[in-house]
Structure formats: C-alpha cells, structure tokens
Coordinates of C-alpha atoms and ligand atoms in Angstrom, one line a residue:
X23 CA 92.2 -10.6 161.7
X24 CA 93.3 -6.7 160.5
X25 CA 91.4 -4.0 160.1
X26 CA 87.4 -4.7 160.2
X27 CA 85.7 -3.5 157.0
X28 CA 82.3 -5.5 157.4
X29 CA 80.8 -5.6 161.4
X30 CA 77.7 -7.8 161.8
X31 CA 76.0 -7.2 165.1
X32 CA 73.2 -9.1 166.7
X33 CA 71.7 -9.8 163.5
X34 CA 68.4 -11.3 163.3
X35 CA 65.7 -11.9 160.5
X36 CA 62.5 -13.7 160.8
X37 CA 60.0 -14.9 158.4
X38 CA 56.4 -15.0 160.0
X39 CA 57.6 -17.6 162.6
X40 CA 60.7 -19.0 161.4
X41 CA 63.9 -17.6 162.7
X42 CA 66.2 -17.5 159.4
X43 CA 69.0 -15.8 160.9
X44 CA 69.3 -15.6 164.8
X45 CA 71.2 -13.3 167.1
X46 CA 74.4 -13.4 164.1
X47 CA 77.7 -11.7 165.3
X48 CA 81.1 -11.4 163.3
X49 CA 83.6 -9.0 161.2
X50 CA 85.2 -9.6 158.2
X51 CA 88.6 -8.2 158.0
X52 CA 89.8 -6.0 155.3
X53 CA 91.4 -8.2 152.5
X54 CA 90.3 -11.2 154.2
X55 CA 88.4 -14.3 152.2
X56 CA 85.4 -15.0 154.9
X57 CA 83.8 -18.7 154.3
X58 CA 80.5 -18.6 155.7
X59 CA 79.3 -22.1 155.6
X60 CA 76.5 -24.7 157.2
X61 CA 73.7 -27.4 156.5
X62 CA 71.2 -26.5 154.0
X63 CA 68.6 -24.2 155.1
X64 CA 70.8 -22.8 157.8
X65 CA 70.2 -19.0 156.9
X66 CA 73.4 -18.1 154.8
X67 CA 71.3 -17.0 151.6
X68 CA 69.6 -15.1 154.0
X69 CA 72.6 -13.4 155.6
X70 CA 73.9 -12.6 152.0
X71 CA 70.4 -11.0 151.5
X72 CA 70.8 -9.0 154.5
X73 CA 74.4 -7.9 153.8
X74 CA 73.5 -6.5 150.3
X75 CA 70.1 -5.0 151.7
X76 CA 68.2 -7.4 149.3
X77 CA 66.0 -8.0 152.9
X78 CA 66.2 -5.8 156.0
X79 CA 67.0 -7.3 159.4
X80 CA 64.1 -7.6 162.0
X81 CA 66.5 -6.7 164.6
X82 CA 70.6 -6.1 164.3
X83 CA 73.0 -3.8 162.5
X84 CA 75.8 -4.4 159.6
X85 CA 78.4 -1.7 159.5
X86 CA 81.0 -1.4 156.6
X87 CA 83.9 0.6 157.9
X88 CA 81.9 1.8 160.6
X89 CA 79.4 3.5 159.4
X90 CA 75.5 1.0 159.6
X91 CA 74.4 0.3 156.3
X92 CA 71.5 -2.1 157.1
X93 CA 69.0 0.8 157.1
X94 CA 69.7 1.9 153.4
X95 CA 68.2 0.3 150.2
X96 CA 69.9 -2.3 148.4
X97 CA 71.4 0.2 145.8
X98 CA 72.3 2.8 147.8
X99 CA 74.4 -0.4 149.8
X100 CA 75.8 -1.6 146.0
X101 CA 77.1 2.0 145.8
X102 CA 79.0 2.2 148.7
X103 CA 81.3 -1.1 147.9
X104 CA 79.4 -4.0 148.6
X105 CA 78.5 -6.3 145.5
X106 CA 77.3 -9.7 145.0
X107 CA 76.7 -12.9 142.8
X108 CA 73.5 -14.4 142.8
X109 CA 73.0 -18.5 143.9
X110 CA 71.3 -18.7 140.2
X111 CA 72.9 -16.8 137.7
X112 CA 71.0 -13.3 136.8
X113 CA 72.3 -11.6 134.0
X114 CA 70.8 -9.1 131.6
X115 CA 69.6 -11.5 128.2
X116 CA 68.7 -8.7 126.3
X117 CA 72.9 -6.9 126.1
X118 CA 75.7 -8.9 124.6
X119 CA 78.4 -10.3 127.1
X120 CA 80.7 -6.6 127.3
X121 CA 77.3 -4.7 127.6
X122 CA 76.3 -6.7 130.9
X123 CA 79.6 -5.9 132.6
X124 CA 79.5 -2.3 131.3
X125 CA 76.4 -2.3 133.5
X126 CA 78.2 -3.4 136.4
X127 CA 80.7 -0.7 135.8
X128 CA 78.3 2.4 135.4
X129 CA 76.2 1.5 138.2
X130 CA 78.5 0.3 140.4
X131 CA 80.7 1.8 143.7
X132 CA 83.2 4.0 141.3
X133 CA 81.5 4.9 138.1
X134 CA 82.6 4.9 135.0
X135 CA 81.4 6.0 131.7
X136 CA 81.8 5.7 127.9
X137 CA 84.9 4.5 126.6
X138 CA 86.9 4.0 130.3
X139 CA 83.7 2.0 130.9
X140 CA 84.2 -0.1 127.8
X141 CA 88.1 -0.5 128.3
X142 CA 87.2 -1.3 131.8
X143 CA 84.9 -4.2 130.8
X144 CA 87.2 -5.6 128.4
X145 CA 89.8 -5.6 131.3
X146 CA 87.3 -7.6 133.7
X147 CA 86.9 -9.8 130.9
X148 CA 90.3 -10.7 130.0
X149 CA 90.8 -11.3 134.1
X150 CA 87.8 -14.0 134.0
X151 CA 89.1 -15.5 130.3
X152 CA 86.0 -14.1 128.7
X153 CA 87.6 -11.8 126.5
X154 CA 86.9 -13.7 123.3
X155 CA 83.2 -13.9 123.9
X156 CA 82.7 -10.2 124.2
X157 CA 80.2 -9.3 121.8
X158 CA 78.0 -12.6 121.8
X159 CA 74.6 -13.0 122.7
X160 CA 74.6 -14.0 126.6
X161 CA 72.1 -16.9 125.3
X162 CA 75.0 -18.6 123.4
X163 CA 77.2 -18.7 126.8
X164 CA 78.6 -21.9 128.7
X165 CA 77.1 -21.9 132.4
X166 CA 80.6 -21.8 133.4
X167 CA 80.7 -18.8 131.2
X168 CA 77.7 -17.2 132.6
X169 CA 79.4 -17.8 135.9
X170 CA 82.4 -16.0 135.0
X171 CA 80.4 -13.1 133.2
X172 CA 78.6 -13.0 136.4
X173 CA 82.3 -12.0 138.1
X174 CA 83.2 -10.0 135.9
X175 CA 79.8 -7.7 136.0
X176 CA 80.6 -7.3 139.7
X177 CA 83.9 -6.9 139.8
X178 CA 83.3 -4.2 137.2
X179 CA 81.6 -2.4 139.9
X180 CA 85.2 -2.7 141.9
X181 CA 83.9 -3.8 145.3
X182 CA 85.1 -3.5 148.6
X183 CA 83.1 -6.5 149.6
X184 CA 82.5 -9.3 147.2
X185 CA 79.7 -11.5 148.0
X186 CA 79.8 -14.9 146.5
X187 CA 76.8 -17.1 147.3
X188 CA 77.4 -20.7 146.0
X189 CA 79.3 -19.5 142.7
X190 CA 81.0 -22.3 142.6
X191 CA 78.1 -24.9 142.6
X192 CA 76.9 -26.9 139.3
X193 CA 80.5 -26.8 138.0
X194 CA 82.1 -30.4 136.7
X195 CA 85.0 -30.9 138.1
X196 CA 87.5 -29.5 135.5
X197 CA 85.6 -25.8 136.1
X198 CA 85.5 -26.2 139.3
X199 CA 89.1 -26.4 139.0
X200 CA 88.9 -23.0 137.1
X201 CA 86.5 -21.5 139.2
X202 CA 89.0 -22.1 142.2
X203 CA 91.6 -20.6 140.7
X204 CA 90.0 -17.3 140.0
X205 CA 88.9 -16.9 143.3
X206 CA 92.4 -17.8 144.3
X207 CA 93.5 -14.8 141.8
X208 CA 91.2 -12.6 143.5
X209 CA 92.3 -13.4 146.9
X210 CA 95.6 -12.7 146.0
X211 CA 94.7 -9.5 144.7
X212 CA 93.4 -8.8 148.4
X213 CA 90.2 -8.5 147.7
X214 CA 87.8 -9.0 150.3
X215 CA 85.5 -11.8 149.8
X216 CA 82.8 -13.5 151.7
X217 CA 82.4 -16.8 150.2
X218 CA 79.2 -18.8 150.7
X219 CA 80.0 -22.5 149.7
X220 CA 78.9 -26.3 150.0
X221 CA 82.4 -27.2 148.1
X222 CA 84.4 -28.3 151.1
X223 CA 88.4 -28.2 149.2
X224 CA 87.1 -24.9 148.1
X225 CA 86.5 -23.6 151.2
X226 CA 89.6 -25.0 152.7
X227 CA 91.7 -24.1 149.8
X228 CA 90.5 -20.2 150.1
X229 CA 89.4 -19.0 153.7
X230 CA 91.5 -17.3 156.1
X231 CA 88.3 -18.0 158.3
X232 CA 84.9 -19.5 158.5
X233 CA 81.9 -19.1 160.2
X234 CA 79.4 -21.5 160.4
X235 CA 76.1 -21.7 160.5
X236 CA 73.2 -23.8 162.0
X237 CA 69.1 -23.0 162.1
X238 CA 70.4 -19.2 161.7
X239 CA 72.8 -19.2 164.7
X240 CA 77.0 -19.2 164.5
X241 CA 78.3 -22.6 165.9
X242 CA 81.4 -22.2 165.3
X243 CA 84.3 -19.4 163.9
X244 CA 88.1 -20.3 163.1
X245 CA 90.2 -21.3 160.4
X246 CA 88.6 -24.1 157.8
X247 CA 90.6 -26.9 159.7
X248 CA 89.3 -25.6 163.1
X249 CA 86.0 -25.2 162.1
X250 CA 85.6 -28.5 160.0
X251 CA 87.2 -30.2 162.8
X252 CA 84.6 -29.3 165.5
X253 CA 82.3 -31.8 166.7
X254 CA 79.2 -29.3 167.1
X255 CA 79.8 -28.7 163.1
X256 CA 80.3 -32.0 161.9
X257 CA 76.8 -32.9 164.0
X258 CA 75.5 -30.0 162.2
X259 CA 76.5 -31.4 158.6
X260 CA 75.7 -34.9 159.3
X261 CA 72.2 -34.3 161.2
X262 CA 71.3 -34.5 164.9
X263 CA 70.4 -38.7 164.1
X264 CA 74.0 -39.6 162.9
X265 CA 76.1 -37.8 165.8
Ligands
ATP329 N1 62.0 -14.8 151.6 C1 61.6 -16.2 152.5 N2 60.3 -16.4 153.4 C2 60.4 -17.2 154.1 N3 61.6 -17.8 154.3 C3 62.5 -18.3 153.8 C4 62.9 -17.2 152.9 N4 64.2 -17.2 152.4 C5 64.7 -18.0 153.2 N5 63.7 -18.7 154.2 C6 64.0 -19.8 154.8 O1 64.9 -19.3 155.8 C7 65.7 -20.8 155.9 C8 67.5 -20.1 155.5 O2 67.1 -20.2 154.2 P1 68.3 -19.8 153.5 O3 67.7 -20.0 152.2 O4 69.0 -18.4 154.1 O5 69.7 -21.0 153.7 P2 70.7 -21.6 153.1 O6 71.7 -21.3 154.1 O7 71.1 -20.5 152.0 O8 70.5 -23.1 152.4 P3 71.4 -23.4 151.1 O9 72.2 -24.3 151.2 O10 70.1 -24.6 150.8 O11 70.8 -22.3 149.9 C9 65.2 -22.2 155.3 O12 64.4 -22.5 156.5 C10 64.0 -21.1 154.3 O13 62.9 -22.0 154.2
MG330 MG1 71.8 -20.7 149.8

C-alpha cells in the first residue's frame, strides 16, 4: 500500500447488546480502491456510517491524513473531504438534476459558488453521462440515472475519499456494466474509494485490496483473489452449516 490516507483503529460500535463493529483495524492507501465486503448484517454499512460520521464509535478512532476525525460532526467530516453515497439513494426531490449537483459543489470539501459551481456541476454530469437530463426534475429519472446523479453530486464536492455503499445494487445486467465502467473511470483518475459491494465481479475487477467483515470483525484482508479463496471467507458467505 502507498501512503495511508484513512486509518481505522480498534473501532467498535455497539447498539444495545449488539456489537455491530467489533475492534476493526484497517488502512486505506492514497489512490486505492478498497473493497469492504462480507455477508448481510456483517457491519459494512455501520462501518461506512462511522467513517462518514453519521454514527459515533463506541470506542476506537478514525483518522484522515493523520488527524482524528471520529469525534467530529458528519458535516465537518464531509467538509474535510469524506463523501458518500447511500445504500438507498438520497436526492433532493424539490431540486432539478443540475441543482442537486450544484448543492454538492456548494456544500462540499472544495466549495464552489455561482457560475463556477454551475460549470463544475455540468462537468460532473458529463462525467457520469447525465448531461442531457441537466434540467429534468429528479422524479423523472430512471433508477440508474438517479444513481448517476448521486455520484455526480458526491463528485462535485471533490472528495479525498469516496464511500460507495452498494452503489451497484439493483441495476440490471446492462446497467451494471455501465456502473462498473463508471467506477473504473474514477479509479483511473486516481480517486480513493471504499466500495461496499455484494457484486463479486465488481469487487474482482475494481478493487486493489479487500477487507472482509463477519459479525463485526475483520476475518480477512488482501487482494480480491486472496480473500475470495480464503476458507474462512467462504465459510462466512456460505454460513456455518455448509462449511
Ligand atoms: N441503528 C441501528 N440500531 C440497531 N442495530 C443496528 C443499527 N444499524 C445496524 N444495526 C445492526 O448491526 C448489524 C450490522 O448491520 P449493517 O447494516 O452494518 O450490516 P451490512 O453489512 O451493511 O449488511 P447488508 O449487507 O445487509 O447491507 C446488523 O445486525 C444490524 O441489524
Ligand atoms: Mg449495508
């Protein structure tokens, strides 16, 4: 791994008696695409919520470029360059397509205003292939176009780290190819990405490295080929009864 940009240290999150994230440790290198994978309920979204600041850890810490961010409010973490998409798409329904992207540019890590924000928003819409729909109401977008828009909005904040939580989920096979190609382009631009994904083809073709979670703990870490051949990982995915 090159220089670490994000560092997760001894991170734990409990909900009542449930330990959703249990002593997690991992680093994300600059320009790295890190896959965060694991069976349903293993704690991936909770991990993303902790990194983005939507949830506060019970114990442990997260640092961005050596500075502890896990005590900061979500907005502050976003301003420092950590941007996310949601497992269920969240857009601003009263704004049209380009206005949604401008909102990302105005509130993001590298703030842009007025004409600069609008031009940048146009660029981001082109980036995700949604320029023709710039002035359409959000309600008229197909599902893949909503996903494109969410990505454009997040990119408009020019994040240092992009958190994608099952961004590819729910796409049909053709859309999936488009979606994977889009993320591959982002990877080609040298963006740092944490990818939570159940689509193994995407994990194999996009990730430099994977961290595998099961019941809140890290059970494997390595290249996609390494972790997907790991016995404990296979057992976790199949369930104990099948191992
Ligand atoms: N706000 C919450 N309150 C209580 N329990 C929660 C909360 N959020 C998550 N959990 C529990 O924490 C565990 C981990 O959930 P999480 O959503 O992080 O899993 P996941 O790996 O993202 O699963 P999936 O692949 O299904 O999206 C689950 O048992 C879940 O029910
Ligand atoms: Mg999840």
